[in-house]
Structures are given as structure tokens and as C-alpha cells.
Tab-separated table of C-alpha atoms and ligand atoms in Angstrom:
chain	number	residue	atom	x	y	z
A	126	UNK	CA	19.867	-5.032	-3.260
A	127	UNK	CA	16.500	-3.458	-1.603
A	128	UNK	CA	14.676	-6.163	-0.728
A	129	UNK	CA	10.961	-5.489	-0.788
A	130	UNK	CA	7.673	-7.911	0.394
A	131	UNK	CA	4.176	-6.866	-0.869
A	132	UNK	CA	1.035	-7.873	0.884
A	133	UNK	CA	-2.077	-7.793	-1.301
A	134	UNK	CA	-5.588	-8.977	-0.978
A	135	UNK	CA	-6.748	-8.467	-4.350
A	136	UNK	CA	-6.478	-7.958	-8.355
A	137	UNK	CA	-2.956	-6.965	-7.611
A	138	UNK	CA	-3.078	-3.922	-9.677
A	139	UNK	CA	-0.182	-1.388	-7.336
A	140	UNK	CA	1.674	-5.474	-7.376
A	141	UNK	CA	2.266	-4.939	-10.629
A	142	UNK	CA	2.924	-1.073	-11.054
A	143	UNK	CA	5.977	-2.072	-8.723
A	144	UNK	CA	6.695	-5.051	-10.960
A	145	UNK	CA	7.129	-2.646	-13.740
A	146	UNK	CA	9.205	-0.744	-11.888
A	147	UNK	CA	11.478	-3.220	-11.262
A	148	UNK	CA	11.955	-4.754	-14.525
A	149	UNK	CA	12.118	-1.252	-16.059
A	150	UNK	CA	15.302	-0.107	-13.301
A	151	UNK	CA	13.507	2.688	-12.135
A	152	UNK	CA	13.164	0.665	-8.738
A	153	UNK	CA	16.275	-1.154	-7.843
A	154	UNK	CA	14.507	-3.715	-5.719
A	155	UNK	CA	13.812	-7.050	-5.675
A	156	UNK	CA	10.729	-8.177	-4.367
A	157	UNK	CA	11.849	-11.121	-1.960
A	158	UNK	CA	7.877	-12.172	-1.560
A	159	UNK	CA	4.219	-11.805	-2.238
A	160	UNK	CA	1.968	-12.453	0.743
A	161	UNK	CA	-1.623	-12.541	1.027
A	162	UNK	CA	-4.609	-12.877	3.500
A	163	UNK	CA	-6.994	-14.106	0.657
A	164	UNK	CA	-5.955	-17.464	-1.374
A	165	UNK	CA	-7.946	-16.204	-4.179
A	166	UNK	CA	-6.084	-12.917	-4.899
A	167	UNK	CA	-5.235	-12.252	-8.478
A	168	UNK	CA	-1.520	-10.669	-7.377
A	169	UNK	CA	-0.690	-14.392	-6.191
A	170	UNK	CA	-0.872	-15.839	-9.857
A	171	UNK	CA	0.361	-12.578	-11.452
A	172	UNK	CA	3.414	-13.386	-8.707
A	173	UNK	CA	4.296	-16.942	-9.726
A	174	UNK	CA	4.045	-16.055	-13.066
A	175	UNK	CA	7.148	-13.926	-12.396
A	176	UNK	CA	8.620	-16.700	-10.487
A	177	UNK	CA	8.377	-14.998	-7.111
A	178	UNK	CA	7.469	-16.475	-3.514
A	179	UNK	CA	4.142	-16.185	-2.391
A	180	UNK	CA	2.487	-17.219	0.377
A	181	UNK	CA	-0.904	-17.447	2.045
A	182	UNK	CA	-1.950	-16.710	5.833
A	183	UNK	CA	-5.234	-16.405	6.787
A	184	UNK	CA	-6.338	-15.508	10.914
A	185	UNK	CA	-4.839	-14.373	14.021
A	186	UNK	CA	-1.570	-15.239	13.452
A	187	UNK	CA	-1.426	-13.516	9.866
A	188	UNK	CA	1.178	-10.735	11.140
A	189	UNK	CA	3.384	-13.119	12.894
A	190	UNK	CA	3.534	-15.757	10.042
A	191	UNK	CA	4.459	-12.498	7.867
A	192	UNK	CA	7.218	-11.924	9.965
A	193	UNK	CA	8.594	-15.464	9.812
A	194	UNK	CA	7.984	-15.360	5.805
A	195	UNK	CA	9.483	-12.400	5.266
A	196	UNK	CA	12.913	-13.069	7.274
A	197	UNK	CA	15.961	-11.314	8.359
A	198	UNK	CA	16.951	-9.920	4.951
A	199	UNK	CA	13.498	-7.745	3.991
A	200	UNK	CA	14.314	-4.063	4.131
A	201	UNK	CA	10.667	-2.527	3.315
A	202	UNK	CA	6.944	-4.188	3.313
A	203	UNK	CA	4.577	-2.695	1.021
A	204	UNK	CA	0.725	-3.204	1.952
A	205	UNK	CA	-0.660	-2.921	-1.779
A	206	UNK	CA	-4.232	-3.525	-1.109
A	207	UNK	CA	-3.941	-5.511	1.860
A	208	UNK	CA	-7.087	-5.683	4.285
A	209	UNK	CA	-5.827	-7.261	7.147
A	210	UNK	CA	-4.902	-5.412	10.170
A	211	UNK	CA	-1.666	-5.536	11.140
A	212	UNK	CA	0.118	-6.289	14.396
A	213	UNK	CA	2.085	-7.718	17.211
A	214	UNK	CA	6.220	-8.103	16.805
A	215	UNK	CA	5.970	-7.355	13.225
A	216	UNK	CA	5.134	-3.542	13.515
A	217	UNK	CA	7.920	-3.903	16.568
A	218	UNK	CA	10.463	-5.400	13.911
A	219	UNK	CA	9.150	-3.120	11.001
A	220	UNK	CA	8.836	0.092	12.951
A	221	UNK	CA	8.807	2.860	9.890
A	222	UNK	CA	9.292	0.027	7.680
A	223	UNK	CA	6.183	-1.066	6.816
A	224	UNK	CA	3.755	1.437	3.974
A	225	UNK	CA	0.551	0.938	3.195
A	226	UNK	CA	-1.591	2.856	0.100
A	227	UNK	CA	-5.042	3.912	0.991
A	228	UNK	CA	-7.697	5.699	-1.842
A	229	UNK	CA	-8.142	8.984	-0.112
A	230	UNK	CA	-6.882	11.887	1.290
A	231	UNK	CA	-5.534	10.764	5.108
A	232	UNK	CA	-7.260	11.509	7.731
A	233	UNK	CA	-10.360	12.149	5.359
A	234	UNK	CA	-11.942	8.848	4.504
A	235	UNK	CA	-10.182	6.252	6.268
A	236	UNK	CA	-10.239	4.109	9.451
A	237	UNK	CA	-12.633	0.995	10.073
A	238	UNK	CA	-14.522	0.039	7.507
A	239	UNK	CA	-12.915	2.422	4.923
A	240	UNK	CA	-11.413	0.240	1.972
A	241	UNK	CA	-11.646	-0.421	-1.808
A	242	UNK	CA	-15.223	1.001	-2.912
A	243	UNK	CA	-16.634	2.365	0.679
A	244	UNK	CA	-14.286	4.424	0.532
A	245	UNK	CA	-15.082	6.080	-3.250
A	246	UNK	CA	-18.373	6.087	-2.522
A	247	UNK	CA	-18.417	8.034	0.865
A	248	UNK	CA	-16.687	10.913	-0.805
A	249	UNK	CA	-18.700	10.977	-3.797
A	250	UNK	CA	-21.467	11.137	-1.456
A	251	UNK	CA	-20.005	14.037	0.506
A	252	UNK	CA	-19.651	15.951	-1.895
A	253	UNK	CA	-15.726	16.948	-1.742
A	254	UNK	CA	-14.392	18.579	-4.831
A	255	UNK	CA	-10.172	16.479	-4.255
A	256	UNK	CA	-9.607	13.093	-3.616
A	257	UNK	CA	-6.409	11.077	-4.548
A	258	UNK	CA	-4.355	8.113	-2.409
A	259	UNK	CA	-2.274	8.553	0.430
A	260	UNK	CA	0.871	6.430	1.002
A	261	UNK	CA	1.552	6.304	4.954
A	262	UNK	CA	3.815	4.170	7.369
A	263	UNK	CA	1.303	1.539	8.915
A	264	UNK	CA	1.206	1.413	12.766
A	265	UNK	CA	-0.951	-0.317	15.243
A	266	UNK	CA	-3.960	2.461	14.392
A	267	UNK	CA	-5.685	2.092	11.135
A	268	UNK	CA	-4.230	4.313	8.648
A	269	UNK	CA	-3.083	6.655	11.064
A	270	UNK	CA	0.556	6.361	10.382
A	271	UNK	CA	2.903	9.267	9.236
A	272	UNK	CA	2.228	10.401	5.647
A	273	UNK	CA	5.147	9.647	3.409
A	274	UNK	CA	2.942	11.185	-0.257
A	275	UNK	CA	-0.174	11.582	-1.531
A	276	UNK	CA	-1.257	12.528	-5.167
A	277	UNK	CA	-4.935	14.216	-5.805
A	278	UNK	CA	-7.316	14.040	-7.747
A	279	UNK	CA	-10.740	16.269	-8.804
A	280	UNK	CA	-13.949	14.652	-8.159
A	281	UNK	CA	-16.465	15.451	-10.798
A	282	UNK	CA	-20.287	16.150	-9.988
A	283	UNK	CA	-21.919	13.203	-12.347
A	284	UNK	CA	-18.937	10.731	-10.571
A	285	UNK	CA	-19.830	7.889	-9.601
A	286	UNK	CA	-17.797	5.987	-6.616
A	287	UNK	CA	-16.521	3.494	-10.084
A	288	UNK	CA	-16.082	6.682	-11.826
A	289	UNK	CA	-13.972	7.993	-9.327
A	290	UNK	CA	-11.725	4.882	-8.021
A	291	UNK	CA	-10.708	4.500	-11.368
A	292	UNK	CA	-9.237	7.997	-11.451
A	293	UNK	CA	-7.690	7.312	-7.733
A	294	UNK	CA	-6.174	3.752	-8.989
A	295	UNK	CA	-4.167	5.440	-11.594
A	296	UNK	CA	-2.280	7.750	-9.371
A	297	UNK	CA	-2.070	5.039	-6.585
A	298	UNK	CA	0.085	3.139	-9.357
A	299	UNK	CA	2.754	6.135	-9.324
A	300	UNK	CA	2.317	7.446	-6.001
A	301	UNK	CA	3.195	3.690	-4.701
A	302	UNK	CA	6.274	2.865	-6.886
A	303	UNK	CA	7.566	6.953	-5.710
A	304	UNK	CA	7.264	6.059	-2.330
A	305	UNK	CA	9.165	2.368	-2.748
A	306	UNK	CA	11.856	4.679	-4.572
A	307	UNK	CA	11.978	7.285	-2.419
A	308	UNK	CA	12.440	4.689	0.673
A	309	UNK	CA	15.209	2.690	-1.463
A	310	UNK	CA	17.071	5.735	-2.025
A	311	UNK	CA	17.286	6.528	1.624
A	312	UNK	CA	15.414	9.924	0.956
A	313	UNK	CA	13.164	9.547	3.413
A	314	UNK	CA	13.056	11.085	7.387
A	315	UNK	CA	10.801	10.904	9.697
A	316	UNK	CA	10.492	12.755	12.761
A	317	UNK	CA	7.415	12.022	14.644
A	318	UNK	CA	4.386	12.322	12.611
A	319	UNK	CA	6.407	14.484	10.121
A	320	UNK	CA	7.870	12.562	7.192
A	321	UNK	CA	11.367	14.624	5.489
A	322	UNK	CA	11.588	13.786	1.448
A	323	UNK	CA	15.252	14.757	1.310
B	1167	GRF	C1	-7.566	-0.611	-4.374
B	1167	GRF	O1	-8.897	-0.193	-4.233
B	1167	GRF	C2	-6.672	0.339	-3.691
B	1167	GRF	O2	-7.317	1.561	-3.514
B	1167	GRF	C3	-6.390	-0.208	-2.367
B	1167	GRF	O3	-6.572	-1.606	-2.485
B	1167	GRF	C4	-7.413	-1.878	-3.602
B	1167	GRF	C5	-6.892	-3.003	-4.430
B	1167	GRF	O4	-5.791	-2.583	-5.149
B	1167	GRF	N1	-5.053	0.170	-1.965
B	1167	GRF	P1	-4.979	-3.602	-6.113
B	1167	GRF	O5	-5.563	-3.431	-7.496
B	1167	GRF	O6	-5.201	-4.996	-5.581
B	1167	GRF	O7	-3.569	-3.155	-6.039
């Protein structure tokens, strides 16, 4: 069976879009573990209340207690709102294997600095007309791996950046559980920065 970890650092809300997934067959994964860099996330309780691992790292060794927690056996890790950066043997170990969801269109609206609200609220302030999520392989750069999807959205004049990551949130929940799929399936090559949906 896929086996699939899922980092998060917060509510947990893409956790349990894949959760759905699961128990509804459209993924045929298991999720092997639930990792976090904040003790306080929601997606750790939502996670034991499904009965599955979770664990908490915190500092500079966050990446390589990841790669210890998440063993010989994980085929895919899924950053689902995860803020730290990752690094070290684990992107060695997990090269291509590792996808992280971001709320905007890659490379507009991302890099340092660029998560969660900041990031709804610089393109509201911009002015753009699209926005949407982008689903990407991580690498040592901040959200400058390949780009495996990404959905869109419009962005309305009177949005605000609430109004807006609302909208975003609710295609991140598909656009996250089609990428886990797609990557289960094997229907996925990538050839530099070019990523193949077969
Ligand atoms: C969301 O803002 C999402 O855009 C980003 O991480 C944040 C938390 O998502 N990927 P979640 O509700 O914890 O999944």
C-alpha cells in the first residue's frame, strides 16, 4: 500500500481533505504518520483521533528527526501547511518525493516570508485578477521546486486577503488529494523542472 507522511503546522484543514480521501478509496494510501513543527497544531488531535502516529520536532534537527520518523517504508511526504524549511539527507533520501501546497500561483507570491495570510494579502494588494494553490516538489529553495498542479481562482475587487484564502483553501483541498493520487498511481514524470501527468 502507498504509504504517505503529512507534515502540518496548523488547523490541519488539506490533513483532512486527504483523510477523506482515504477513507472514501479514492486515495489508496495509508498515511503511515502525522508530523509537526508546532505542538499546538490542530491536525495532531484530528490525527490521533484517527488513531494515526504523530509526532512533534521542533529546531535544527526537525528534517533529520523526520527522516528517522518517517522510516524505510514511506513512499511520498506531503507538506500540508508545514512552515518549516526543509533540509539536509531528507531532501537527499526524498529527492522528487517530497510535495508541498502553497496559496498562490508559483513563482508569483512565494519565497521567504510568503505563507498562510501574507501571502492573500500581497495579491489582493497587487491587484491580480487569478490566484489559486500550487502543488510543487519541495527542494532545498523555497517553493521553487517543479510544479506537479495548480488550480485558479478569480480574485474579486471588494476581496479581502480572508475573502480570498477562503476561496484558495477550497481548491487547495482537491488540488492536494489530485496530486497524492496522481503520485500513487505512478502518473507522474519529471524531467528537470518539467513535471509529465501521464
Ligand atoms: C493554509 O493557509 C494553506 O494555504 C497552506 O497552509 C495553511 C494551513 O493549511 N498550505 P491547513 O488548514 O493547516 O491545511
Amino acid at each position: 500500500m502507498f504509504r504517505i507522511a503529512v507534515l502540518i503546522s496548523g488547523t490541519g484543514s488539506n490533513l483532512q481533505s486527504i483523510i477523506e480521501a482515504v477513507e472514501s478509496g479514492i486515495l489508496k494510501c495509508e498515511i503511515g504518520a502525522v508530523i509537526s513543527d508546532n505542538p499546538n497544531a490542530g491536525g495532531l488531535k484530528l490525527a490521533e483521533g484517527k488513531g494515526i502516529e504523530t509526532f512533534f520536532f521542533s529546531g535544527k534537527t526537525t528534517s533529520d528527526k523526520i527522516l528517522i520518523a518517517v522510516g524505510e517504508n514511506t513512499d511520498l511526504i506531503v507538506c500540508a501547511g508545514f512552515l518549516s524549511i526543509l533540509k539536509g539527507k531528507l531532501l537527499e533520501e526524498f529527492h522528487n518525493r517530497i510535495i508541498n501546497i502553497h496559496p498562490a500561483l508559483i513563482p508569483s507570491f512565494c519565497g521567504k516570508g510568503m505563507y498562510g495570510l501574507h501571502v492573500h494579502q500581497a495579491v489582493v494588494d497587487y491587484g491580480v485578477k487569478k490566484s489559486g494553490c500550487t502543488v510543487h516538489f519541495v527542494e532545498s529553495g523555497v517553493d521553487t521546486g517543479p510544479v506537479v498542479l495548480q488550480k485558479t481562482v478569480d480574485v474579486l475587487y471588494t476581496d479581502t486577503a480572508e475573502d480570498l484564502q477562503k476561496r484558495v483553501l477550497k481548491e487547495e483541498h482537491i488540488a492536494i488529494v489530485e496530486a497524492v493520487k496522481l503520485i500513487s498511481e505512478n502518473r507522474i514524470a519529471v524531467s528537470g523542472r518539467k513535471v509529465l501527468i501521464k
